[in-house]
Short mmCIF file of C-alpha atoms and ligand atoms in Angstrom, two decimals:
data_model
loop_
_atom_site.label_atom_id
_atom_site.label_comp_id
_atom_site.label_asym_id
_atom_site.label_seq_id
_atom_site.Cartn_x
_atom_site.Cartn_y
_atom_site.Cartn_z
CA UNK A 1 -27.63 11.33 -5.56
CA UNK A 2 -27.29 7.68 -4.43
CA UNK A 3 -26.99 6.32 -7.58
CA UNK A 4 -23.19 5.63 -8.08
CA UNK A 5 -21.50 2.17 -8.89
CA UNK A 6 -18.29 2.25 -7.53
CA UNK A 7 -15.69 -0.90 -8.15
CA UNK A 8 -12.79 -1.65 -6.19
CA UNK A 9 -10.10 -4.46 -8.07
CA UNK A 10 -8.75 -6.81 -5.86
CA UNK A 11 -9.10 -9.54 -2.97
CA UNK A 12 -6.48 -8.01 0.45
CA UNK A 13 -7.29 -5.80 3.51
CA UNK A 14 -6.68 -2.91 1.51
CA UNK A 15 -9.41 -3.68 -1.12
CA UNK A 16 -11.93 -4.52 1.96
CA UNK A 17 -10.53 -0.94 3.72
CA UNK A 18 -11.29 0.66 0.22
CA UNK A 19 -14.86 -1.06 -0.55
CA UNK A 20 -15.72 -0.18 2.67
CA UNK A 21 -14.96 3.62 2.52
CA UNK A 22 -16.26 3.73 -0.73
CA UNK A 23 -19.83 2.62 0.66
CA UNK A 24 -19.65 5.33 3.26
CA UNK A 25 -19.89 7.77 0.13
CA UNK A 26 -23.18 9.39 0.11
CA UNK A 27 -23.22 8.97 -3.74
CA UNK A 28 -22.93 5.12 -3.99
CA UNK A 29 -25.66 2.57 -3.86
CA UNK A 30 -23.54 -0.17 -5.03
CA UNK A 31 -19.88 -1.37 -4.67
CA UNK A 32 -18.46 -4.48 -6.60
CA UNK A 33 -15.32 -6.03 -5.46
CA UNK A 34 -13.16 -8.12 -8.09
CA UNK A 35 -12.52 -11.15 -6.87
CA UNK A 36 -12.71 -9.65 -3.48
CA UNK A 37 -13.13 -12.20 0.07
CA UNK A 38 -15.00 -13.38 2.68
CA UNK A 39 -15.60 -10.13 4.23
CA UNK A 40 -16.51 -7.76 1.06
CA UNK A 41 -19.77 -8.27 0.86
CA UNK A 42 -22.56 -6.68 2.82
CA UNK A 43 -25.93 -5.42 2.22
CA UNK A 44 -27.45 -2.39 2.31
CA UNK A 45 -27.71 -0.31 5.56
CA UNK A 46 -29.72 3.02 5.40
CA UNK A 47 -29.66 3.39 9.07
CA UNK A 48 -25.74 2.64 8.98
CA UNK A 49 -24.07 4.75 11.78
CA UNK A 50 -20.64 4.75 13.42
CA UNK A 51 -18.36 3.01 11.52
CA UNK A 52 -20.70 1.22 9.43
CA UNK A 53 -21.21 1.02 5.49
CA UNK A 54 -24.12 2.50 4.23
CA UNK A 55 -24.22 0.95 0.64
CA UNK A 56 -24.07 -2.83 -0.49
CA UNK A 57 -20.99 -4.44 -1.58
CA UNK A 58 -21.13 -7.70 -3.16
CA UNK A 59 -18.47 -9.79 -5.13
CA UNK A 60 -17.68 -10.89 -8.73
CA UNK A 61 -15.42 -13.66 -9.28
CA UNK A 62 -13.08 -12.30 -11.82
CA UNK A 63 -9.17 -12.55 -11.65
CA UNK A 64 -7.08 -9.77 -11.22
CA UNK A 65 -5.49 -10.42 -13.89
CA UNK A 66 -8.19 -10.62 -16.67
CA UNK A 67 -7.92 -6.93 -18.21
CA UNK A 68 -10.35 -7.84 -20.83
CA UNK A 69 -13.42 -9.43 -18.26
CA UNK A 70 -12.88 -6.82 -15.85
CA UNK A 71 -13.72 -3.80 -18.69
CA UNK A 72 -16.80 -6.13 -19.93
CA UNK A 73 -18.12 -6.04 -15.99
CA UNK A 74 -17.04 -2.23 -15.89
CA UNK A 75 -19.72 -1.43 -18.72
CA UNK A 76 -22.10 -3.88 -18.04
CA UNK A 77 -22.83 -2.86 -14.28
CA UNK A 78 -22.53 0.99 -15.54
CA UNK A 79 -19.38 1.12 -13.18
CA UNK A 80 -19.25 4.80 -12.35
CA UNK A 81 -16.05 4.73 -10.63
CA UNK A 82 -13.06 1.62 -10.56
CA UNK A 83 -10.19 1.97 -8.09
CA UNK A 84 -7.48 -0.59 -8.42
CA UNK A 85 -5.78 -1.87 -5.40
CA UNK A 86 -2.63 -3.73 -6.07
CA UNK A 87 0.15 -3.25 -8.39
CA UNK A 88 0.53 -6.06 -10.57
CA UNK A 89 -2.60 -4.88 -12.90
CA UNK A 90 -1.67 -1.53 -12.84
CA UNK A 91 1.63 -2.83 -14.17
CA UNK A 92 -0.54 -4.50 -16.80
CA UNK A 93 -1.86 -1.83 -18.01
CA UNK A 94 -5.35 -1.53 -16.30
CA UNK A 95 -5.87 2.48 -16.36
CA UNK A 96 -4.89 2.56 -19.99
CA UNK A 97 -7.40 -0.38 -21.06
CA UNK A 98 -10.23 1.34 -19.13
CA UNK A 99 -9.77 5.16 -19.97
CA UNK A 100 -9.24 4.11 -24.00
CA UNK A 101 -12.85 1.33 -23.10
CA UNK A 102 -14.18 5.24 -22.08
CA UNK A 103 -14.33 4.16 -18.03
CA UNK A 104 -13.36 5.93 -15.11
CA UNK A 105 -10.63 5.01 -13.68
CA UNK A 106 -8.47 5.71 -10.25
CA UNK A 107 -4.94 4.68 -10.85
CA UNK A 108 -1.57 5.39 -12.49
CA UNK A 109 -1.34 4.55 -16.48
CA UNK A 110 1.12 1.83 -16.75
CA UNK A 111 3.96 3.84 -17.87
CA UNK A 112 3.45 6.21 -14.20
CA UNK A 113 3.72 2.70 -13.29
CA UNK A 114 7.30 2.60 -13.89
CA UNK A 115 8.08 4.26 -10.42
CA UNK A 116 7.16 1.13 -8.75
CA UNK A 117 7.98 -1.68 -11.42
CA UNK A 118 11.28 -0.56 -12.27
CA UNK A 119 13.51 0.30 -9.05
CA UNK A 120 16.07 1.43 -12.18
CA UNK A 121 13.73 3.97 -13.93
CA UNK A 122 12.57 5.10 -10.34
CA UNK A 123 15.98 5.97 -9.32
CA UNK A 124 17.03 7.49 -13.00
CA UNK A 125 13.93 9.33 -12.77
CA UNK A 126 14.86 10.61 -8.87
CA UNK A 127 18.42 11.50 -10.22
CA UNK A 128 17.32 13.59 -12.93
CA UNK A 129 14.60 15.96 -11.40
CA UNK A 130 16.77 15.98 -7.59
CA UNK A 131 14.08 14.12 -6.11
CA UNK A 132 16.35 12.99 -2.41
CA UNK A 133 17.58 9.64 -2.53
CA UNK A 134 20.59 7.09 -1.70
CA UNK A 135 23.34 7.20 -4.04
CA UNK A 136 23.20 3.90 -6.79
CA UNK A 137 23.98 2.26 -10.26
CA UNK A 138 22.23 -0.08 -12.03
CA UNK A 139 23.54 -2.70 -13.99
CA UNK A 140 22.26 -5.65 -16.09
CA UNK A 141 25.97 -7.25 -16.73
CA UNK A 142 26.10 -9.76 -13.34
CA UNK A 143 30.12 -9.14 -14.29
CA UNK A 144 30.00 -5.41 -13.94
CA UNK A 145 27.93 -5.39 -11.02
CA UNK A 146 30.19 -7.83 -8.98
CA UNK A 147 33.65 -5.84 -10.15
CA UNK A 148 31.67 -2.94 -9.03
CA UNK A 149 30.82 -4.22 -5.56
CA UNK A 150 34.48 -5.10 -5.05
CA UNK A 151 35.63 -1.62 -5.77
CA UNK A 152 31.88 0.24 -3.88
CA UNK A 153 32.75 2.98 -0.77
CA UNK A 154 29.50 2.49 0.97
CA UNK A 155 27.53 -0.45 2.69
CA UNK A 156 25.30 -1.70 -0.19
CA UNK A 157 21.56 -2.72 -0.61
CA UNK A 158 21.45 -5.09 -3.57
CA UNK A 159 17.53 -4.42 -5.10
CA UNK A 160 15.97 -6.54 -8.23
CA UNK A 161 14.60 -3.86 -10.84
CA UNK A 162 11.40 -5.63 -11.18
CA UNK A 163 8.34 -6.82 -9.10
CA UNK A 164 9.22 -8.80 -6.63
CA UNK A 165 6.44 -8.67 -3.69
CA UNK A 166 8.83 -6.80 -1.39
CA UNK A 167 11.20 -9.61 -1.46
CA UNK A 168 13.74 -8.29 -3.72
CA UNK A 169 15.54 -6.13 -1.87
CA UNK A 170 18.61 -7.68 0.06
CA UNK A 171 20.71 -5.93 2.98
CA UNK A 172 24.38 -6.74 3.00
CA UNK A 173 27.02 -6.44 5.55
CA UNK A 174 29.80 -7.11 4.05
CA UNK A 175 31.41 -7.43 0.56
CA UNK A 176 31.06 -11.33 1.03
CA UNK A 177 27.14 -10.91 1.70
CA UNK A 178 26.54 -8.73 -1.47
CA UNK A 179 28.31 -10.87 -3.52
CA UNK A 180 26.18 -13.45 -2.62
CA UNK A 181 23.23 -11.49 -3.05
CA UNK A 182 23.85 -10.83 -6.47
CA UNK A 183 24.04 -14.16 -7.10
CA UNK A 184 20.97 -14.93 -6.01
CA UNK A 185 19.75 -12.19 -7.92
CA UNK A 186 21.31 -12.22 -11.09
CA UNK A 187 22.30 -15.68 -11.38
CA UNK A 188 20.78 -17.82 -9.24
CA UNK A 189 17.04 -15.96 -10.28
CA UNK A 190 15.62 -15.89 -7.25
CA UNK A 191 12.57 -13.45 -8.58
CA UNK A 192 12.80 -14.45 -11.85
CA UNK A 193 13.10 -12.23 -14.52
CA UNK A 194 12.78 -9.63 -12.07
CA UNK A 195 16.57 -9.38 -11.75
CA UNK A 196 17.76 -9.27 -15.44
CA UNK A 197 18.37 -5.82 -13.93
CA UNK A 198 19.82 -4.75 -10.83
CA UNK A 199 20.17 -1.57 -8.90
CA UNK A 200 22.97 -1.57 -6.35
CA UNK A 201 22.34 1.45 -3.76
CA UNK A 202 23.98 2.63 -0.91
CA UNK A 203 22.27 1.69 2.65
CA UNK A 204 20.74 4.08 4.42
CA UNK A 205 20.40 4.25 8.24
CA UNK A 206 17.35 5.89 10.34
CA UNK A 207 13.24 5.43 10.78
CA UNK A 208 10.88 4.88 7.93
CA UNK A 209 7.80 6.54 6.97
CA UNK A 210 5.33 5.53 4.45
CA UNK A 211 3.74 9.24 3.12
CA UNK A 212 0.51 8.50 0.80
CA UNK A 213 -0.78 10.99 -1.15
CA UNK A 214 -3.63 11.61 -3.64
CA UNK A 215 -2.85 13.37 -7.09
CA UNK A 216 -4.75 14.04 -10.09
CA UNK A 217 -1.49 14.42 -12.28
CA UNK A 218 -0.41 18.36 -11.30
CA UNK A 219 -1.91 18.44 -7.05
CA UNK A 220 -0.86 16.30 -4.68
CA UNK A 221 -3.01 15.97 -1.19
CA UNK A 222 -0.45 13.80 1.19
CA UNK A 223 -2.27 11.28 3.31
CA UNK A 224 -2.10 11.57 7.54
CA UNK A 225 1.09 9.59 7.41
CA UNK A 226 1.10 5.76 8.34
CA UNK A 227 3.73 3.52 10.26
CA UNK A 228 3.49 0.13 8.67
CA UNK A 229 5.63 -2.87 10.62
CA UNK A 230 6.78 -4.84 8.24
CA UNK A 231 8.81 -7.69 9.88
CA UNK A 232 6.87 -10.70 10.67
CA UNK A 233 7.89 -11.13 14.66
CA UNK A 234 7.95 -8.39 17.61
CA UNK A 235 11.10 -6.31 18.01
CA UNK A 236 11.62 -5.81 14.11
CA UNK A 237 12.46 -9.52 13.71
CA UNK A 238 12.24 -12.09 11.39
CA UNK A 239 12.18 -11.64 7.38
CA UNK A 240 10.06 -9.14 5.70
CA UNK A 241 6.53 -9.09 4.84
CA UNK A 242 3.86 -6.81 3.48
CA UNK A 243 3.51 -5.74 7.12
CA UNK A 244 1.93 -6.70 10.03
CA UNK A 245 0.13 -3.99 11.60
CA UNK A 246 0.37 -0.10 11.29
CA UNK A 247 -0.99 3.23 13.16
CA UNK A 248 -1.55 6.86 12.05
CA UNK A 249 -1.23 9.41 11.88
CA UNK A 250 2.58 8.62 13.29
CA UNK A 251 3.02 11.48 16.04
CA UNK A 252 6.95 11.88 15.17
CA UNK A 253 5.48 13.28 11.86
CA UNK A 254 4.96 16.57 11.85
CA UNK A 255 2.96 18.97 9.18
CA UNK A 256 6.43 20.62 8.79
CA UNK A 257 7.87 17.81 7.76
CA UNK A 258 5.09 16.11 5.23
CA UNK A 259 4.89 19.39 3.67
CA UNK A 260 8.83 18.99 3.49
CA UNK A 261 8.33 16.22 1.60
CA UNK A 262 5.21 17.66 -0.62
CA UNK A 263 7.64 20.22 -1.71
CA UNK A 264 10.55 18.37 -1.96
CA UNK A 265 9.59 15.16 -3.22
CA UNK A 266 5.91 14.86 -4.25
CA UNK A 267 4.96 17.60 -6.22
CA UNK A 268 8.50 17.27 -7.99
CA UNK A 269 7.78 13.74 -8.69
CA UNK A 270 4.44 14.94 -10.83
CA UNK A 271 6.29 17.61 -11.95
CA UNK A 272 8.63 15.19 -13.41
CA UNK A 273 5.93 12.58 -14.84
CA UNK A 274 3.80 15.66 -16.34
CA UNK A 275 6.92 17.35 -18.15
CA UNK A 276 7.60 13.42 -19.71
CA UNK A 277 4.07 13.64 -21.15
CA UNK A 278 2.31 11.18 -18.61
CA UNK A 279 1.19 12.77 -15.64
CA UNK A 280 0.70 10.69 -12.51
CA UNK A 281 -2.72 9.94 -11.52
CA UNK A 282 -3.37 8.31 -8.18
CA UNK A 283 -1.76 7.35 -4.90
CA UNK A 284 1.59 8.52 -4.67
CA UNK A 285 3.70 6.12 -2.17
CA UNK A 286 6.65 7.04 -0.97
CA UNK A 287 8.46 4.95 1.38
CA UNK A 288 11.23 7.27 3.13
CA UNK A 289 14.35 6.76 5.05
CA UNK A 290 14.44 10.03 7.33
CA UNK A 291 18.36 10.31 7.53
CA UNK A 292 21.08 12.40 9.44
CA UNK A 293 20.40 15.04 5.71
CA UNK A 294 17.09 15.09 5.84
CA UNK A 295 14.37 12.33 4.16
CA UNK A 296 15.30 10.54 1.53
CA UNK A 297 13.13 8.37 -0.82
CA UNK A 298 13.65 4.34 -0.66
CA UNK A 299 10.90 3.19 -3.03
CA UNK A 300 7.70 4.33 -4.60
CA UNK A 301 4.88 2.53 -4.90
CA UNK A 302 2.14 3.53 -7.43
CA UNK A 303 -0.96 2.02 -5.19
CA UNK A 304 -2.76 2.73 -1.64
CA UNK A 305 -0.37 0.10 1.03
CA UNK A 306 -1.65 -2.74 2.78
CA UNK A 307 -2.31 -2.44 6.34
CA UNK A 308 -0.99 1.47 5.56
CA UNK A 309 -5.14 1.67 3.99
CA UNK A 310 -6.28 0.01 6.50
CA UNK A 311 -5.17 2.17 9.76
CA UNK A 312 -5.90 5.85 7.45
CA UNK A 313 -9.64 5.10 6.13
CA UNK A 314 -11.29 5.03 9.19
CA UNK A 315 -10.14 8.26 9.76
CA UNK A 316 -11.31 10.08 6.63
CA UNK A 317 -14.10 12.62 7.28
CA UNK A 318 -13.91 13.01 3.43
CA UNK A 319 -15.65 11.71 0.76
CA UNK A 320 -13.31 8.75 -0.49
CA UNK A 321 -15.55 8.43 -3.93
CA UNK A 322 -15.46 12.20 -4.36
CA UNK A 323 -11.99 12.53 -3.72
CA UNK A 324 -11.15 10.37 -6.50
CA UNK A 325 -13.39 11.60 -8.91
CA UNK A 326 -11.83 14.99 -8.42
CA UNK A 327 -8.44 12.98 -9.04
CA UNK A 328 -9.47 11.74 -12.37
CA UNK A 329 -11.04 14.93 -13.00
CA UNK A 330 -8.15 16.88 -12.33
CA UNK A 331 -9.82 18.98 -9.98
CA UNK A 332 -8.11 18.15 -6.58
CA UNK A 333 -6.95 21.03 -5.62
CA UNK A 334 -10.92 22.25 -5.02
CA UNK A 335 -11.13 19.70 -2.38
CA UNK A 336 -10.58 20.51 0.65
CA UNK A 337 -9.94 16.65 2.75
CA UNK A 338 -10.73 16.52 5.90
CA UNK A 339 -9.45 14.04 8.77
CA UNK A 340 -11.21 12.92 12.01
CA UNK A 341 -9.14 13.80 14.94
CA UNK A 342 -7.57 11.27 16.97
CA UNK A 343 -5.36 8.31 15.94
CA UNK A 344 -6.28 4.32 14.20
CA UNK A 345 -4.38 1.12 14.72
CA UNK A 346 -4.34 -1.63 12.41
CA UNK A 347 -3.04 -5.14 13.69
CA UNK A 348 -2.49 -8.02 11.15
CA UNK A 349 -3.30 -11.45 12.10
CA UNK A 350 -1.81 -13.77 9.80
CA UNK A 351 -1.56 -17.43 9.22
CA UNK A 352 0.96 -19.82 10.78
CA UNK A 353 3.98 -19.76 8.93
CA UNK A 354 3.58 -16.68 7.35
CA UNK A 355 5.55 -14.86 5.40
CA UNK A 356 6.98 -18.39 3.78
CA UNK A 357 4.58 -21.48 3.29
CA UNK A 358 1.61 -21.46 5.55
CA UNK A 359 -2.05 -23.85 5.92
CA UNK A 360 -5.42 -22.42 4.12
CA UNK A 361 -9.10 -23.18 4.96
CA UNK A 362 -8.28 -23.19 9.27
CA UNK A 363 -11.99 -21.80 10.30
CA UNK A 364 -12.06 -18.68 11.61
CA UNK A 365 -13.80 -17.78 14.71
CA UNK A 366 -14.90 -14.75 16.87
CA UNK A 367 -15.74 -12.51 13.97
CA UNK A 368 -19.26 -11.61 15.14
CA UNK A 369 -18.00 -10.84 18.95
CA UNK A 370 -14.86 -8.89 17.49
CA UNK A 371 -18.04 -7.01 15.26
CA UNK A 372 -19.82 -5.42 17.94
CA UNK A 373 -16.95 -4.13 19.36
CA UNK A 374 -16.89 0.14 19.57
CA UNK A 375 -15.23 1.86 17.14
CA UNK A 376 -13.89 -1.31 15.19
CA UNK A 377 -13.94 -2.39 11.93
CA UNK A 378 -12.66 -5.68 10.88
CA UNK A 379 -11.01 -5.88 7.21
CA UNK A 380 -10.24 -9.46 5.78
CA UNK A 381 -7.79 -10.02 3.65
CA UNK A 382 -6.54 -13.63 3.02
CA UNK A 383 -10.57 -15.05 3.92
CA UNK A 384 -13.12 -17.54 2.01
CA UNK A 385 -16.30 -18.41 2.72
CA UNK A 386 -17.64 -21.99 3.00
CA UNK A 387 -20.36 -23.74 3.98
CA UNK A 388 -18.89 -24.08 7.18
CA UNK A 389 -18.66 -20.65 7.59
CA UNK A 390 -15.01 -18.28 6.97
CA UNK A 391 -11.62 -19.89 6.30
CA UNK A 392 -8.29 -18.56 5.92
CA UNK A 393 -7.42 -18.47 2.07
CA UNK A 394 -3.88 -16.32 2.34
CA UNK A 395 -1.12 -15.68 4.14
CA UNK A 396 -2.11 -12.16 5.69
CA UNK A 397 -5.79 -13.22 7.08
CA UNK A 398 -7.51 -10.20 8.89
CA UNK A 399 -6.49 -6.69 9.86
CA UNK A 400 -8.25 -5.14 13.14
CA UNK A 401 -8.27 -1.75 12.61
CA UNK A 402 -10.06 0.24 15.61
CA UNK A 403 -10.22 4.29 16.28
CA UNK A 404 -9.81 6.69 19.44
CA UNK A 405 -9.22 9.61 20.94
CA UNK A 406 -5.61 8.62 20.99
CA UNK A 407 -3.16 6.16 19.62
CA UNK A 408 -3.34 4.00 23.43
CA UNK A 409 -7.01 4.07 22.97
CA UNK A 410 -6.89 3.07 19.20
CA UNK A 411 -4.28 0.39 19.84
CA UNK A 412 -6.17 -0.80 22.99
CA UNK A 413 -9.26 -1.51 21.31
CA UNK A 414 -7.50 -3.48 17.81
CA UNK A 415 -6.03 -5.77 20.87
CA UNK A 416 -9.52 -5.88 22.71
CA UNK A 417 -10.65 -6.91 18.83
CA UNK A 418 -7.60 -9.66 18.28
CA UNK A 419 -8.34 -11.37 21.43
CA UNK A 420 -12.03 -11.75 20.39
CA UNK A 421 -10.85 -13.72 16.87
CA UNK A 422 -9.41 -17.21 16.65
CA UNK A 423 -7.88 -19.31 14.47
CA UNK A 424 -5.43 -22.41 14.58
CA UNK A 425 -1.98 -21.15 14.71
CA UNK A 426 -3.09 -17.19 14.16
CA UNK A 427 -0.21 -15.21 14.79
CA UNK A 428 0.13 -11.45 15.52
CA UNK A 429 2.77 -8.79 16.20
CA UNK A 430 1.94 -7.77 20.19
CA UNK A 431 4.34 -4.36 20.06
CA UNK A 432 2.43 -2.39 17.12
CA UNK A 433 3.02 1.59 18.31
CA UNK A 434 5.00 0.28 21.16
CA UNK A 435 6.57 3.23 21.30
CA UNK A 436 3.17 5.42 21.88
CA UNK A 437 1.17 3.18 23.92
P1 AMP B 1 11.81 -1.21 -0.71
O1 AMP B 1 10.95 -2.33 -1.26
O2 AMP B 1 12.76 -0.61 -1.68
O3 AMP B 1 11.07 -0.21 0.13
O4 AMP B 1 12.66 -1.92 0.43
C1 AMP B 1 12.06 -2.65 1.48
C2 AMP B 1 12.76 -2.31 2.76
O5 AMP B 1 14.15 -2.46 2.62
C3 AMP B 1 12.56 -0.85 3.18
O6 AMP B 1 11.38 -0.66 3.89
C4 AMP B 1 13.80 -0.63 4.04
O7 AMP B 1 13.60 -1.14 5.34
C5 AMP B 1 14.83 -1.45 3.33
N1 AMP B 1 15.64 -0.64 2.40
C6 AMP B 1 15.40 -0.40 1.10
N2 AMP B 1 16.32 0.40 0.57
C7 AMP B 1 17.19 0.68 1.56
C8 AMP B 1 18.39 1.47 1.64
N3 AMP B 1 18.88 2.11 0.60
N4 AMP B 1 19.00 1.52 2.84
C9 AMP B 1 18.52 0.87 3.92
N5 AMP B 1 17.42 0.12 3.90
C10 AMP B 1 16.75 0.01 2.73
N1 LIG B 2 2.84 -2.00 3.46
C1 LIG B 2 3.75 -1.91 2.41
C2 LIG B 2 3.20 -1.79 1.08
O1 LIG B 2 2.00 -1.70 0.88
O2 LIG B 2 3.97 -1.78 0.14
#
């Protein structure tokens, strides 16, 4: 039974969060992480208990972005199971080159992909089958799109079609400010080819929830929802990042509501991608605006998030490996997922100068105290290993994610964690679930 290979592509917190779930499975000896960091390997552990992997992990230092290598490793380790973390090779095309190599594969095909790589198909898409979201245009004529701003009713947020690493989206104020933003966009370039395209939607106002949710292409299981904090300082200052800490499940959120949103906008989202003749496999993220007429959708991503991951693993009772066979199986709705009561924090601690330019290879210290801690389980992210022992290698470093009884106790014991790790210049958010502690 303990024979399964399980890979997990990519090198962040969430690719740690998912290797290390993965080796919880009962079914999995072995889990390879491609190019993975300083804190995805391990070795065995039969006597694992608590929050501890059972299986080995171990790394393989292949890019990302080397389709080709990453099928050869696939069939020569008898890969049983791949999950792919991040977006940018599921935008490549990953599923598709693995499912025609005859692999198994957890992840969106790359035209599913659309829903995150296009912010104009997303919201065509969202339009057409009455999925809830702000109103828009899109336009790839910089001329258009600035006559159009000059004439627009509502406050505007100017968004880049493409990929953009969550930088592409730009609040504006005033007329003056989007104009300038569509400069920067369109003319200017900013994320390159990224804004050949530009949707121009009207700005919404209220709190955000991230809802995750599993599908095999026709069910969709929605995640214990997750509160991710993306600006970089305390008190929602600062610019944007990929977020700096997160807790869940998000006690404003109730089942009411997420199944709201399963009726409303996840299952008609597969609906939608099955009728075109590509049903979605995968995660299913939808980032929401909960507004004055109910929740409406700001973006989808077609991945797990990072720290989201991070602070919902550790609270799986589940099977994470059997869960996503029975989502490339198509069999999800015979599993019945189950959740550990109680709540888990994740806090980010991130390198000086993060989200813009920051030092690598500053020594990290503490990790073995912050490893004994109860109920704690440190994910790395932007980590290396030298000689010298681990070094930051990336702008997001570590996330602390810890679990309890309650969301205090959670949060509590990710600080208690924190304070046990050092490095020069480390810098973390200190008001993660504020509002609940
Ligand atoms: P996105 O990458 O589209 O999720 O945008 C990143 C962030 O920009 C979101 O988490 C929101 O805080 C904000 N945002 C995006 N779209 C809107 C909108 N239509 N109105 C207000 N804020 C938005
Ligand atoms: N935490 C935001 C994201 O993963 O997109």
């Amino acid at each position: 039974m303990t024979q399964k290979a399980a890979m997990v592509v990519g090198s962040g917190g969430r690719e740690h969060a998912l290797a290390w779930a993965l080796a919880r499975s009962p079914q999995v000896k072995q889990v390879y992480v491609v190019p993975g960091n300083a804190g995805t390997e391990w070795p065995a552990n039969p006597k694992a208990s608590g929050l501890q992997p059972r299986a080995a992990a171990k790394n393989v230092a292949i890019t990302t972005a080397d389709l080709p290598a990453l099928v050869a490793l696939a069939r020569r380790e008898e890969i049983d199971l791949t999950v792919v973390g991040p977006e940018a090779p599921l935008a490549a095309g990953i599923v598709d080159m693995f499912q025609a190599a005859g692999l198994t594969v957890f992840g969106p095909t790359c035209e599913s992909v659309q829903l995150e790589a296009s912010k104009a198909f997303a919201k065509d898409f969202m339009r057409q089958y009455h999925i809830p979201t702000g109103d828009y245009a899109v336009f790839d004529d910089y001329r258009a799109a600035s006559n159009y701003l000059d004439q627009v009713e509502y406050q505007v947020v100017i968004k880049a079609d493409g990929l953009a690493a969550g930088k592409g989206v730009l609040m504006c104020d005033n007329v003056a400010e989007a104009q300038a933003a569509l400069r920067k966009v369109m003319v200017e370039r900013a994320f390159g080819k990224s804004g050949q395209k530009v949707v121009i939607e009207e700005r919404l106002n209220g709190p955000e929830i991230s809802i995750l949710a599993w599908s095999d292409g026709y069910t969709v299981v929605p995640i214990i929802p997750a509160r991710d904090h993306k600006r970089v300082f305390d008190n929602d200052q600062g610019p944007n990042t990929g977020g700096m800490g997160a807790y869940a499940p998000a006690p404003d959120i109730s089942p009411e509501f997420i199944e709201s949103v399963r009726q409303t906008i996840l299952q008609p989202t597969l609906d939608g991608m099955a009728e075109r003749g590509c049903p979605y496999m995968g995660v299913l993220y939808a980032g929401l605006m909960i507004t004055e007429d109910g929740p409406k959708v700001l973006e989808f991503n077609c991945r797990y998030g990072d720290p989201e991951t991070q602070a919902v693993l550790p609270l799986l009772e589940t099977d994470l490996f059997e869960i996503s066979q029975a989502c490339v199986e198509t069999r999800l709705d015979q599993i019945e997922v189950k959740w550990r009561p109680g709540a888990c924090a994740t806090l980010v601690m991130a390198s000086p100068g993060y989200p813009d330019s920051y030092p690598q290879g500053l020594p990290v210290s503490g990790l073995d105290k912050a490893a004994t801690l109860e109920e704690t389980v440190v994910f790395h992210a932007g980590t290396a290993r030298t000689k010298a022992g681990v070094v930051t290698a990336g702008g997001r470093v570590l996330a602390v994610s810890a679990v309890g009884d309650d969301l205090a106790t959670a949060l509590n014991r990710a600080y208690a964690g924190v304070a046990r790790i050092d490095f020069e210049g480390a810098h973390f958010r200190r008001d993660i679930g504020l509002t609940y502690r």
